[in-house]
Amino acid sequence: MTVRALTLLLLASLTASTVYSSHVQAKKEQATIAVAANFKLTLEGLILDFQADAPNFSFQLVSGSTGMLFAQIRNGAPYDLFFAADAERPEQLERDGVARAGTVATYAVGQIAIWVPNRTQPWQDFFREHRGSLAIANPALAPYGLAAMHLLETGLFDNEPKLIQGTNVHQAFQFVDTGNAQAAITSLAQLIQAGATQSDFYLPALNDYPQIIQKRVLLSENTAAEALLIYLGSARAQRLIESAGYKTASSLEQPS
Amino acid sequence: MESDLITLGTSLKLAFFTTMILTLLGTPIAWWLARSQSLFAGLCIPLLALPLVLPPTVIGFYLLLAFSPNHLFGATWLDWFGSSLAFSFEGLLLGSIIYSLPFFMQPMIIAFRELPEDLFKAAASLGANAIDRFTTLVLPLSKHGFLIACTLTFAHTLGEFGIVLMIGGNLEGETRVLSIALFDYVETLNYERAHLLAAGLVGFSLITLTLVQWATHRGYRASSLSTR
């Protein structure tokens, strides 16, 4: 008797919670976004800013490396929107018919920076005399690592530094932050997020390395995702992206 | 392909040295732990098993901090040897020894505990000293224990990933091991090469575990015979 009563109670509460949650979902437009690790914090800030005006939209972020997210999406991961750290992966998804046709666009252009905390020499002397280690993101995995390799090929350092590879710019940063490496080529965005002192980093000229074009693509028909993309095109959002350490397509068009 | 062979070489070298050092250092400690009734020994056994339950990232994180010249251990090491442990083969070796510690110690402690105590008393009464007893009785009787401990340690080190990812720095011929190369291939969608390495690791691990299973089985028969 008690067992039957308990079962009934359980069933009733299950039904109630399902009805309740579907009711809530009907009110709130939700989207799941896959975002490359380097843009995650910036996107979180943008979403907060967006939600201040549009509280009925909610977003769930899944962050990881572009390659990993790409593999997940190809294998059916239920994401509505994908912010990649490169141009290639979103374009590939569009060609494969996994993404919605005609929705690939550049949302940010990455900048690399050389970070040397507690630098004692002027930059020119540092580049001439540095003989220690230099942490970079793995060039095979991360566009920022590839850009770093190109920068090194311009002969920036007089002596070839010992290259330590992290899986991404965050790990390259962490190797220096923990004191295990002396210098890193990381992203400007990472340094701004970490609150690094401006005199501790060096910004190479944009044409010294291939542009790190980061593209996004829509993966499903989703109201929340589409609304967010419209917001990201606004001048206000573009300014936020630039202050986070990225160039935007519009800022690159104007000669500075 | 050539780079894969270099990576395979690094992995094998790492597994070999880890197994060798653990055999040399771990055997006397396991012997003492298996026999000792002290409270200290009782505390050591769970401590040694800790790497079994901790995620490798925890060990990697602490090692990264310890290796840093900003901390005592890293600074002392740099003073004595002139180079840092981070991003070096020696650093990986130290990490692997800690990570594989329980895979060597647990089977050895069990093997040593199974040895019949009376036999040693009898041998001692016949005038065999400690070294004689160890080489003529302990070693041959715990042969299967060594085989299990060494194969598990070797195989477990080959499969190590999280710690290497955190303290390795992916240097070819130094710290790039099979699991890291496999990770890179998957991330860059080079599935063909990834399959090659993955299938190789699966095959090797299966053979190893079969060997361990066979040794355990034989070991049980051997120990049941010796006590009869």
CSV table of C-alpha atoms in Angstrom, one decimal:
chain,number,residue,atom,x,y,z
A,1,MET,CA,0.0,0.0,0.0
A,2,THR,CA,2.7,2.5,1.0
A,3,VAL,CA,4.7,1.4,-2.0
A,4,ARG,CA,1.8,2.2,-4.3
A,5,ALA,CA,1.3,5.5,-2.6
A,6,LEU,CA,5.0,6.4,-2.9
A,7,THR,CA,5.0,5.5,-6.6
A,8,LEU,CA,1.9,7.6,-7.2
A,9,LEU,CA,3.6,10.5,-5.4
A,10,LEU,CA,6.7,10.1,-7.4
A,11,LEU,CA,4.8,10.0,-10.7
A,12,ALA,CA,2.8,13.0,-9.7
A,13,SER,CA,5.9,15.0,-8.9
A,14,LEU,CA,7.7,14.0,-12.0
A,15,THR,CA,4.7,15.1,-14.2
A,16,ALA,CA,4.5,18.3,-12.3
A,17,SER,CA,8.2,19.1,-12.8
A,18,THR,CA,8.1,18.3,-16.5
A,19,VAL,CA,5.1,20.5,-17.0
A,20,TYR,CA,6.7,23.2,-15.0
A,21,SER,CA,10.0,23.1,-16.8
A,22,SER,CA,8.4,23.0,-20.2
A,23,HIS,CA,6.4,26.0,-19.1
A,24,VAL,CA,9.6,27.8,-18.1
A,25,GLN,CA,11.3,26.9,-21.3
A,26,ALA,CA,8.4,28.3,-23.3
A,27,LYS,CA,8.9,31.6,-21.6
A,28,LYS,CA,12.7,31.7,-21.9
A,29,GLU,CA,14.5,31.4,-25.2
A,30,GLN,CA,17.6,29.3,-24.7
A,31,ALA,CA,20.6,28.6,-26.9
A,32,THR,CA,23.7,26.4,-26.3
A,33,ILE,CA,26.9,28.0,-27.7
A,34,ALA,CA,30.2,26.3,-28.4
A,35,VAL,CA,33.0,28.8,-28.0
A,36,ALA,CA,36.7,28.6,-28.5
A,37,ALA,CA,38.5,28.9,-25.1
A,38,ASN,CA,40.2,32.2,-26.0
A,39,PHE,CA,36.9,34.0,-26.6
A,40,LYS,CA,34.9,32.5,-23.7
A,41,LEU,CA,35.3,35.2,-21.1
A,42,THR,CA,34.7,38.0,-23.7
A,43,LEU,CA,31.6,36.2,-24.9
A,44,GLU,CA,30.4,35.9,-21.3
A,45,GLY,CA,30.8,39.6,-20.8
A,46,LEU,CA,28.9,40.3,-24.1
A,47,ILE,CA,26.1,38.0,-23.1
A,48,LEU,CA,25.7,39.8,-19.8
A,49,ASP,CA,25.6,43.1,-21.6
A,50,PHE,CA,23.0,41.7,-24.0
A,51,GLN,CA,20.8,40.1,-21.3
A,52,ALA,CA,20.6,43.5,-19.5
A,53,ASP,CA,18.3,44.6,-22.3
A,54,ALA,CA,16.9,41.2,-23.2
A,55,PRO,CA,16.4,39.2,-20.0
A,56,ASN,CA,14.2,36.5,-21.6
A,57,PHE,CA,17.1,35.0,-23.5
A,58,SER,CA,19.4,32.6,-21.8
A,59,PHE,CA,22.6,31.0,-23.0
A,60,GLN,CA,24.7,28.0,-22.0
A,61,LEU,CA,28.3,28.1,-23.0
A,62,VAL,CA,30.5,25.1,-23.8
A,63,SER,CA,34.1,26.0,-24.2
A,64,GLY,CA,37.1,24.0,-25.5
A,65,SER,CA,39.6,24.0,-28.3
A,66,THR,CA,38.3,24.7,-31.7
A,67,GLY,CA,39.4,21.3,-33.0
A,68,MET,CA,37.6,19.5,-30.1
A,69,LEU,CA,34.4,21.5,-30.5
A,70,PHE,CA,34.5,20.9,-34.3
A,71,ALA,CA,34.8,17.2,-33.8
A,72,GLN,CA,31.9,17.2,-31.3
A,73,ILE,CA,29.7,19.2,-33.7
A,74,ARG,CA,30.4,16.9,-36.6
A,75,ASN,CA,29.4,14.0,-34.4
A,76,GLY,CA,26.0,15.6,-33.5
A,77,ALA,CA,26.6,17.7,-30.5
A,78,PRO,CA,23.5,19.8,-29.9
A,79,TYR,CA,25.0,23.3,-30.2
A,80,ASP,CA,23.1,26.2,-31.8
A,81,LEU,CA,26.0,28.5,-32.4
A,82,PHE,CA,29.8,28.0,-32.8
A,83,PHE,CA,32.5,30.6,-32.2
A,84,ALA,CA,35.7,29.2,-33.6
A,85,ALA,CA,39.3,30.5,-33.1
A,86,ASP,CA,39.8,30.2,-36.9
A,87,ALA,CA,38.0,30.6,-40.2
A,88,GLU,CA,38.6,27.1,-41.5
A,89,ARG,CA,36.5,25.0,-39.2
A,90,PRO,CA,33.2,27.1,-39.5
A,91,GLU,CA,33.7,27.1,-43.3
A,92,GLN,CA,34.2,23.4,-43.3
A,93,LEU,CA,31.0,22.8,-41.3
A,94,GLU,CA,29.1,25.0,-43.8
A,95,ARG,CA,30.6,23.0,-46.8
A,96,ASP,CA,29.7,19.7,-45.1
A,97,GLY,CA,26.1,20.9,-44.6
A,98,VAL,CA,26.3,20.6,-40.8
A,99,ALA,CA,26.0,24.4,-40.3
A,100,ARG,CA,23.3,26.7,-41.8
A,101,ALA,CA,24.4,27.9,-45.2
A,102,GLY,CA,25.3,31.6,-45.5
A,103,THR,CA,25.8,32.2,-41.7
A,104,VAL,CA,29.6,32.2,-41.5
A,105,ALA,CA,31.1,35.6,-40.6
A,106,THR,CA,34.1,37.0,-38.9
A,107,TYR,CA,33.4,38.1,-35.3
A,108,ALA,CA,36.9,39.0,-34.2
A,109,VAL,CA,40.5,39.1,-35.3
A,110,GLY,CA,43.0,38.0,-32.8
A,111,GLN,CA,46.2,39.8,-31.8
A,112,ILE,CA,49.3,38.1,-30.4
A,113,ALA,CA,51.5,39.7,-27.7
A,114,ILE,CA,54.8,38.8,-26.2
A,115,TRP,CA,54.7,38.8,-22.4
A,116,VAL,CA,57.7,39.1,-20.2
A,117,PRO,CA,56.8,39.8,-16.6
A,118,ASN,CA,59.4,41.5,-14.5
A,119,ARG,CA,61.3,42.7,-17.6
A,120,THR,CA,64.5,44.5,-16.7
A,121,GLN,CA,65.8,45.4,-20.2
A,122,PRO,CA,64.4,47.6,-23.0
A,123,TRP,CA,62.6,45.4,-25.6
A,124,GLN,CA,65.4,45.7,-28.2
A,125,ASP,CA,67.9,44.4,-25.7
A,126,PHE,CA,65.6,41.7,-24.7
A,127,PHE,CA,65.1,40.4,-28.2
A,128,ARG,CA,68.8,40.6,-28.9
A,129,GLU,CA,69.9,38.8,-25.7
A,130,HIS,CA,67.1,36.4,-24.6
A,131,ARG,CA,68.5,32.9,-24.6
A,132,GLY,CA,66.0,31.2,-22.3
A,133,SER,CA,62.6,29.6,-22.9
A,134,LEU,CA,59.6,30.9,-24.8
A,135,ALA,CA,56.2,29.4,-24.3
A,136,ILE,CA,53.8,29.4,-27.2
A,137,ALA,CA,50.5,27.7,-28.1
A,138,ASN,CA,50.9,24.5,-30.1
A,139,PRO,CA,51.1,25.7,-33.7
A,140,ALA,CA,49.4,22.5,-35.0
A,141,LEU,CA,46.4,23.1,-32.7
A,142,ALA,CA,46.1,26.8,-32.1
A,143,PRO,CA,46.0,29.6,-34.7
A,144,TYR,CA,47.7,31.8,-32.1
A,145,GLY,CA,50.6,29.3,-32.0
A,146,LEU,CA,50.9,29.3,-35.8
A,147,ALA,CA,50.9,33.1,-35.8
A,148,ALA,CA,53.7,33.0,-33.1
A,149,MET,CA,55.8,30.7,-35.3
A,150,HIS,CA,55.4,33.1,-38.3
A,151,LEU,CA,56.4,36.0,-36.0
A,152,LEU,CA,59.5,34.1,-34.9
A,153,GLU,CA,60.4,33.4,-38.6
A,154,THR,CA,60.7,37.2,-39.1
A,155,GLY,CA,63.9,37.0,-37.0
A,156,LEU,CA,62.5,38.9,-34.0
A,157,PHE,CA,64.9,37.1,-31.6
A,158,ASP,CA,68.6,37.1,-32.3
A,159,ASN,CA,69.0,33.7,-30.6
A,160,GLU,CA,66.5,30.9,-31.3
A,161,PRO,CA,64.6,30.5,-28.0
A,162,LYS,CA,63.8,27.1,-26.5
A,163,LEU,CA,60.1,26.7,-27.5
A,164,ILE,CA,57.8,25.3,-24.9
A,165,GLN,CA,54.4,24.3,-26.3
A,166,GLY,CA,51.1,24.6,-24.4
A,167,THR,CA,47.9,23.2,-25.9
A,168,ASN,CA,46.6,26.8,-26.1
A,169,VAL,CA,47.5,30.4,-25.3
A,170,HIS,CA,46.1,29.9,-21.8
A,171,GLN,CA,48.7,27.2,-21.0
A,172,ALA,CA,51.5,29.2,-22.6
A,173,PHE,CA,50.5,32.0,-20.3
A,174,GLN,CA,50.3,29.7,-17.3
A,175,PHE,CA,53.8,28.3,-17.9
A,176,VAL,CA,55.2,31.9,-17.5
A,177,ASP,CA,52.8,32.8,-14.7
A,178,THR,CA,53.9,29.8,-12.6
A,179,GLY,CA,57.6,30.9,-13.2
A,180,ASN,CA,58.5,27.8,-15.3
A,181,ALA,CA,59.2,29.8,-18.5
A,182,GLN,CA,60.5,33.3,-18.8
A,183,ALA,CA,58.5,34.6,-21.7
A,184,ALA,CA,55.4,33.7,-23.7
A,185,ILE,CA,53.7,34.6,-27.0
A,186,THR,CA,50.1,34.6,-26.0
A,187,SER,CA,47.0,36.6,-27.0
A,188,LEU,CA,46.5,40.2,-26.2
A,189,ALA,CA,43.0,39.2,-24.9
A,190,GLN,CA,44.5,36.7,-22.5
A,191,LEU,CA,46.8,39.4,-21.1
A,192,ILE,CA,44.0,41.9,-20.7
A,193,GLN,CA,41.9,39.4,-18.9
A,194,ALA,CA,44.7,38.5,-16.6
A,195,GLY,CA,45.3,42.2,-15.8
A,196,ALA,CA,49.0,42.1,-17.0
A,197,THR,CA,50.9,45.3,-16.8
A,198,GLN,CA,51.1,47.1,-20.1
A,199,SER,CA,54.9,47.6,-19.9
A,200,ASP,CA,55.3,43.9,-19.6
A,201,PHE,CA,54.0,43.1,-23.0
A,202,TYR,CA,55.0,43.9,-26.6
A,203,LEU,CA,52.6,44.1,-29.4
A,204,PRO,CA,54.1,43.1,-32.8
A,205,ALA,CA,52.9,44.8,-35.9
A,206,LEU,CA,49.7,43.2,-37.3
A,207,ASN,CA,51.4,42.5,-40.7
A,208,ASP,CA,54.3,40.5,-39.1
A,209,TYR,CA,52.1,37.5,-38.8
A,210,PRO,CA,49.1,36.0,-40.7
A,211,GLN,CA,45.7,37.4,-39.5
A,212,ILE,CA,44.0,35.3,-36.8
A,213,ILE,CA,40.5,35.5,-38.3
A,214,GLN,CA,38.0,34.0,-35.9
A,215,LYS,CA,34.6,33.1,-37.5
A,216,ARG,CA,31.3,32.0,-36.2
A,217,VAL,CA,28.5,30.0,-37.7
A,218,LEU,CA,24.9,29.1,-36.8
A,219,LEU,CA,24.2,25.5,-36.4
A,220,SER,CA,20.4,25.5,-35.9
A,221,GLU,CA,17.3,27.6,-36.2
A,222,ASN,CA,17.3,29.2,-32.8
A,223,THR,CA,15.7,32.5,-31.8
A,224,ALA,CA,18.1,33.3,-28.9
A,225,ALA,CA,21.2,32.6,-31.0
A,226,GLU,CA,20.0,34.8,-33.8
A,227,ALA,CA,19.1,37.6,-31.5
A,228,LEU,CA,22.6,37.4,-30.0
A,229,LEU,CA,24.2,37.7,-33.4
A,230,ILE,CA,22.2,40.8,-34.2
A,231,TYR,CA,23.4,42.3,-30.9
A,232,LEU,CA,27.0,41.4,-31.7
A,233,GLY,CA,26.8,43.4,-34.9
A,234,SER,CA,26.0,46.6,-33.0
A,235,ALA,CA,28.5,49.3,-32.5
A,236,ARG,CA,28.3,48.8,-28.7
A,237,ALA,CA,29.2,45.1,-28.9
A,238,GLN,CA,32.0,45.8,-31.4
A,239,ARG,CA,33.5,48.3,-29.0
A,240,LEU,CA,33.4,45.7,-26.2
A,241,ILE,CA,35.1,43.1,-28.4
A,242,GLU,CA,37.9,45.7,-29.3
A,243,SER,CA,38.4,46.6,-25.6
A,244,ALA,CA,38.8,42.9,-24.9
A,245,GLY,CA,41.9,42.8,-27.1
A,246,TYR,CA,40.6,41.9,-30.5
A,247,LYS,CA,40.3,43.7,-33.8
A,248,THR,CA,36.9,43.6,-35.5
A,249,ALA,CA,36.3,43.4,-39.2
A,250,SER,CA,35.1,47.0,-39.2
A,251,SER,CA,38.2,48.3,-37.2
A,252,LEU,CA,40.5,46.6,-39.7
A,253,GLU,CA,38.8,48.2,-42.7
A,254,GLN,CA,39.6,51.7,-41.5
A,255,PRO,CA,43.3,52.5,-41.9
A,256,SER,CA,44.5,53.4,-38.5
B,1,MET,CA,56.1,8.6,-39.5
B,2,GLU,CA,59.7,9.3,-38.4
B,3,SER,CA,58.4,11.7,-35.7
B,4,ASP,CA,56.1,9.0,-34.5
B,5,LEU,CA,59.0,6.7,-34.0
B,6,ILE,CA,60.9,9.3,-32.0
B,7,THR,CA,57.7,9.7,-29.9
B,8,LEU,CA,57.5,6.0,-29.4
B,9,GLY,CA,61.1,6.0,-28.3
B,10,THR,CA,60.5,8.7,-25.7
B,11,SER,CA,57.5,6.8,-24.4
B,12,LEU,CA,59.4,3.5,-24.1
B,13,LYS,CA,62.3,5.2,-22.5
B,14,LEU,CA,60.0,6.9,-20.0
B,15,ALA,CA,58.2,3.6,-19.2
B,16,PHE,CA,61.5,1.7,-18.9
B,17,PHE,CA,63.2,4.2,-16.5
B,18,THR,CA,60.0,4.6,-14.4
B,19,THR,CA,59.8,0.8,-14.0
B,20,MET,CA,63.5,0.4,-13.3
B,21,ILE,CA,63.6,3.2,-10.6
B,22,LEU,CA,60.4,2.0,-9.0
B,23,THR,CA,61.7,-1.6,-8.8
B,24,LEU,CA,64.9,-0.4,-7.1
B,25,LEU,CA,63.4,2.0,-4.7
B,26,GLY,CA,59.9,0.5,-4.3
B,27,THR,CA,60.9,-3.1,-3.5
B,28,PRO,CA,62.6,-2.4,-0.1
B,29,ILE,CA,59.8,0.0,0.8
B,30,ALA,CA,57.1,-2.6,-0.2
B,31,TRP,CA,58.9,-5.3,1.8
B,32,TRP,CA,59.0,-3.0,4.9
B,33,LEU,CA,55.3,-2.0,4.5
B,34,ALA,CA,54.2,-5.6,4.0
B,35,ARG,CA,55.8,-6.7,7.3
B,36,SER,CA,55.6,-3.6,9.5
B,37,GLN,CA,52.8,-3.3,12.1
B,38,SER,CA,53.7,0.3,13.0
B,39,LEU,CA,51.2,3.1,12.8
B,40,PHE,CA,53.5,5.0,10.4
B,41,ALA,CA,53.4,2.1,7.9
B,42,GLY,CA,49.6,2.0,8.3
B,43,LEU,CA,49.5,5.7,7.3
B,44,CYS,CA,52.0,5.2,4.4
B,45,ILE,CA,49.9,2.6,2.6
B,46,PRO,CA,46.9,4.9,1.9
B,47,LEU,CA,49.3,7.8,1.0
B,48,LEU,CA,51.0,5.6,-1.6
B,49,ALA,CA,47.6,4.7,-3.1
B,50,LEU,CA,46.7,8.4,-3.5
B,51,PRO,CA,47.8,8.7,-7.1
B,52,LEU,CA,45.2,5.9,-7.9
B,53,VAL,CA,42.3,8.1,-7.0
B,54,LEU,CA,43.5,11.6,-7.7
B,55,PRO,CA,43.0,13.0,-11.1
B,56,PRO,CA,46.4,13.4,-12.9
B,57,THR,CA,45.7,17.1,-13.2
B,58,VAL,CA,46.0,17.5,-9.5
B,59,ILE,CA,49.5,15.9,-9.5
B,60,GLY,CA,50.4,17.9,-12.6
B,61,PHE,CA,49.3,21.1,-11.0
B,62,TYR,CA,51.3,20.5,-7.9
B,63,LEU,CA,54.4,19.4,-9.9
B,64,LEU,CA,54.2,22.5,-12.1
B,65,LEU,CA,54.2,24.7,-8.9
B,66,ALA,CA,57.0,22.6,-7.3
B,67,PHE,CA,59.2,22.8,-10.4
B,68,SER,CA,58.9,26.6,-10.6
B,69,PRO,CA,62.1,28.4,-9.6
B,70,ASN,CA,59.8,30.7,-7.5
B,71,HIS,CA,59.4,27.8,-5.0
B,72,LEU,CA,61.8,26.1,-2.8
B,73,PHE,CA,62.0,22.7,-4.5
B,74,GLY,CA,62.4,24.2,-8.0
B,75,ALA,CA,64.9,26.8,-6.9
B,76,THR,CA,67.1,24.2,-5.1
B,77,TRP,CA,67.0,21.9,-8.1
B,78,LEU,CA,68.0,24.7,-10.4
B,79,ASP,CA,70.8,25.6,-8.0
B,80,TRP,CA,72.2,22.1,-7.9
B,81,PHE,CA,71.7,20.9,-11.5
B,82,GLY,CA,71.6,24.1,-13.5
B,83,SER,CA,68.4,23.3,-15.4
B,84,SER,CA,64.8,23.3,-14.5
B,85,LEU,CA,62.7,20.1,-14.1
B,86,ALA,CA,59.7,21.6,-16.0
B,87,PHE,CA,59.6,20.6,-19.7
B,88,SER,CA,62.4,18.1,-19.3
B,89,PHE,CA,62.6,14.3,-19.5
B,90,GLU,CA,63.7,14.2,-15.9
B,91,GLY,CA,60.7,16.1,-14.8
B,92,LEU,CA,58.4,13.7,-16.7
B,93,LEU,CA,60.2,10.8,-15.1
B,94,LEU,CA,59.6,12.2,-11.6
B,95,GLY,CA,55.9,12.7,-12.5
B,96,SER,CA,55.6,9.2,-13.8
B,97,ILE,CA,57.2,7.6,-10.8
B,98,ILE,CA,54.7,9.4,-8.5
B,99,TYR,CA,51.8,8.6,-10.9
B,100,SER,CA,52.7,4.9,-11.2
B,101,LEU,CA,53.7,4.4,-7.6
B,102,PRO,CA,50.5,2.5,-6.5
B,103,PHE,CA,50.7,0.3,-9.6
B,104,PHE,CA,54.1,-1.0,-8.4
B,105,MET,CA,53.6,-0.9,-4.7
B,106,GLN,CA,50.2,-2.6,-4.3
B,107,PRO,CA,51.0,-5.8,-6.1
B,108,MET,CA,54.4,-6.0,-4.4
B,109,ILE,CA,52.9,-5.5,-0.9
B,110,ILE,CA,50.3,-8.2,-1.6
B,111,ALA,CA,53.0,-10.6,-3.0
B,112,PHE,CA,55.3,-10.1,0.0
B,113,ARG,CA,52.4,-10.6,2.5
B,114,GLU,CA,51.6,-13.9,0.9
B,115,LEU,CA,55.1,-15.3,1.6
B,116,PRO,CA,55.0,-18.0,4.4
B,117,GLU,CA,56.7,-16.6,7.5
B,118,ASP,CA,57.8,-20.1,8.9
B,119,LEU,CA,60.0,-20.6,5.8
B,120,PHE,CA,62.1,-17.6,6.8
B,121,LYS,CA,62.4,-18.7,10.4
B,122,ALA,CA,63.5,-22.1,9.2
B,123,ALA,CA,66.0,-20.7,6.8
B,124,ALA,CA,67.3,-18.4,9.5
B,125,SER,CA,67.7,-21.3,12.0
B,126,LEU,CA,69.8,-23.0,9.3
B,127,GLY,CA,72.1,-20.1,9.2
B,128,ALA,CA,70.9,-18.1,6.2
B,129,ASN,CA,71.5,-14.3,6.7
B,130,ALA,CA,69.1,-11.6,5.6
B,131,ILE,CA,70.6,-11.2,2.1
B,132,ASP,CA,70.7,-14.9,1.5
B,133,ARG,CA,67.1,-15.2,2.5
B,134,PHE,CA,66.1,-12.3,0.2
B,135,THR,CA,67.9,-13.6,-2.9
B,136,THR,CA,67.2,-17.4,-2.5
B,137,LEU,CA,63.7,-17.2,-1.0
B,138,VAL,CA,62.0,-13.9,-1.4
B,139,LEU,CA,63.0,-13.1,-5.0
B,140,PRO,CA,62.1,-16.5,-6.5
B,141,LEU,CA,58.9,-16.8,-4.5
B,142,SER,CA,57.6,-13.4,-5.4
B,143,LYS,CA,58.6,-13.7,-9.0
B,144,HIS,CA,55.0,-13.4,-10.2
B,145,GLY,CA,54.5,-10.4,-8.0
B,146,PHE,CA,57.4,-8.6,-9.7
B,147,LEU,CA,56.1,-9.5,-13.1
B,148,ILE,CA,52.7,-8.1,-12.4
B,149,ALA,CA,54.1,-4.9,-10.7
B,150,CYS,CA,56.5,-4.2,-13.5
B,151,THR,CA,54.2,-4.9,-16.4
B,152,LEU,CA,51.4,-2.7,-14.8
B,153,THR,CA,53.9,0.1,-14.1
B,154,PHE,CA,55.3,0.0,-17.6
B,155,ALA,CA,51.8,-0.1,-19.3
B,156,HIS,CA,50.4,2.6,-17.0
B,157,THR,CA,53.3,4.9,-17.8
B,158,LEU,CA,52.8,4.4,-21.5
B,159,GLY,CA,49.2,5.5,-21.1
B,160,GLU,CA,50.0,8.6,-19.0
B,161,PHE,CA,48.4,11.7,-20.4
B,162,GLY,CA,47.2,14.4,-18.0
B,163,ILE,CA,50.4,15.0,-16.1
B,164,VAL,CA,52.5,15.1,-19.3
B,165,LEU,CA,50.1,17.6,-20.8
B,166,MET,CA,50.6,19.9,-17.8
B,167,ILE,CA,54.4,19.7,-17.2
B,168,GLY,CA,55.7,18.4,-20.6
B,169,GLY,CA,55.6,21.3,-23.0
B,170,ASN,CA,55.5,18.9,-26.0
B,171,LEU,CA,59.2,18.9,-27.0
B,172,GLU,CA,60.0,16.3,-29.6
B,173,GLY,CA,62.5,13.7,-28.3
B,174,GLU,CA,62.2,15.0,-24.8
B,175,THR,CA,58.6,15.2,-23.5
B,176,ARG,CA,56.3,14.4,-26.4
B,177,VAL,CA,54.9,11.0,-25.7
B,178,LEU,CA,52.5,8.7,-27.5
B,179,SER,CA,49.3,9.9,-25.8
B,180,ILE,CA,50.2,13.6,-26.5
B,181,ALA,CA,50.9,12.9,-30.2
B,182,LEU,CA,47.6,11.1,-30.3
B,183,PHE,CA,45.8,14.0,-28.8
B,184,ASP,CA,47.4,16.4,-31.3
B,185,TYR,CA,46.4,14.1,-34.2
B,186,VAL,CA,42.8,14.0,-33.1
B,187,GLU,CA,42.7,17.8,-32.5
B,188,THR,CA,44.1,18.4,-36.0
B,189,LEU,CA,41.6,15.9,-37.5
B,190,ASN,CA,44.5,13.7,-38.6
B,191,TYR,CA,42.4,10.6,-37.8
B,192,GLU,CA,44.5,8.2,-39.9
B,193,ARG,CA,47.6,8.8,-37.8
B,194,ALA,CA,45.5,8.9,-34.7
B,195,HIS,CA,44.1,5.4,-35.5
B,196,LEU,CA,47.5,4.0,-35.9
B,197,LEU,CA,48.7,5.2,-32.5
B,198,ALA,CA,45.4,4.4,-30.7
B,199,ALA,CA,45.2,0.9,-32.2
B,200,GLY,CA,48.8,0.3,-31.2
B,201,LEU,CA,48.1,1.4,-27.6
B,202,VAL,CA,45.0,-0.8,-27.4
B,203,GLY,CA,46.9,-3.8,-28.8
B,204,PHE,CA,49.8,-3.3,-26.4
B,205,SER,CA,47.6,-2.8,-23.4
B,206,LEU,CA,45.6,-5.9,-24.2
B,207,ILE,CA,48.7,-8.0,-24.5
B,208,THR,CA,50.0,-6.6,-21.2
B,209,LEU,CA,46.8,-7.3,-19.3
B,210,THR,CA,46.6,-10.8,-20.7
B,211,LEU,CA,50.2,-11.3,-19.5
B,212,VAL,CA,49.3,-10.0,-16.0
B,213,GLN,CA,46.2,-12.2,-15.9
B,214,TRP,CA,48.3,-15.3,-16.9
B,215,ALA,CA,51.0,-14.4,-14.3
B,216,THR,CA,48.4,-13.9,-11.6
B,217,HIS,CA,46.8,-17.3,-12.4
B,218,ARG,CA,50.2,-19.0,-12.4
B,219,GLY,CA,51.2,-17.2,-9.2
B,220,TYR,CA,48.1,-18.5,-7.3
B,221,ARG,CA,49.0,-22.0,-8.4
B,222,ALA,CA,52.6,-21.5,-7.4
B,223,SER,CA,51.8,-20.1,-4.0
B,224,SER,CA,49.1,-22.8,-3.2
B,225,LEU,CA,51.7,-25.4,-4.1
B,226,SER,CA,54.4,-23.9,-1.9
B,227,THR,CA,52.1,-23.8,1.2
B,228,ARG,CA,50.9,-27.3,0.7
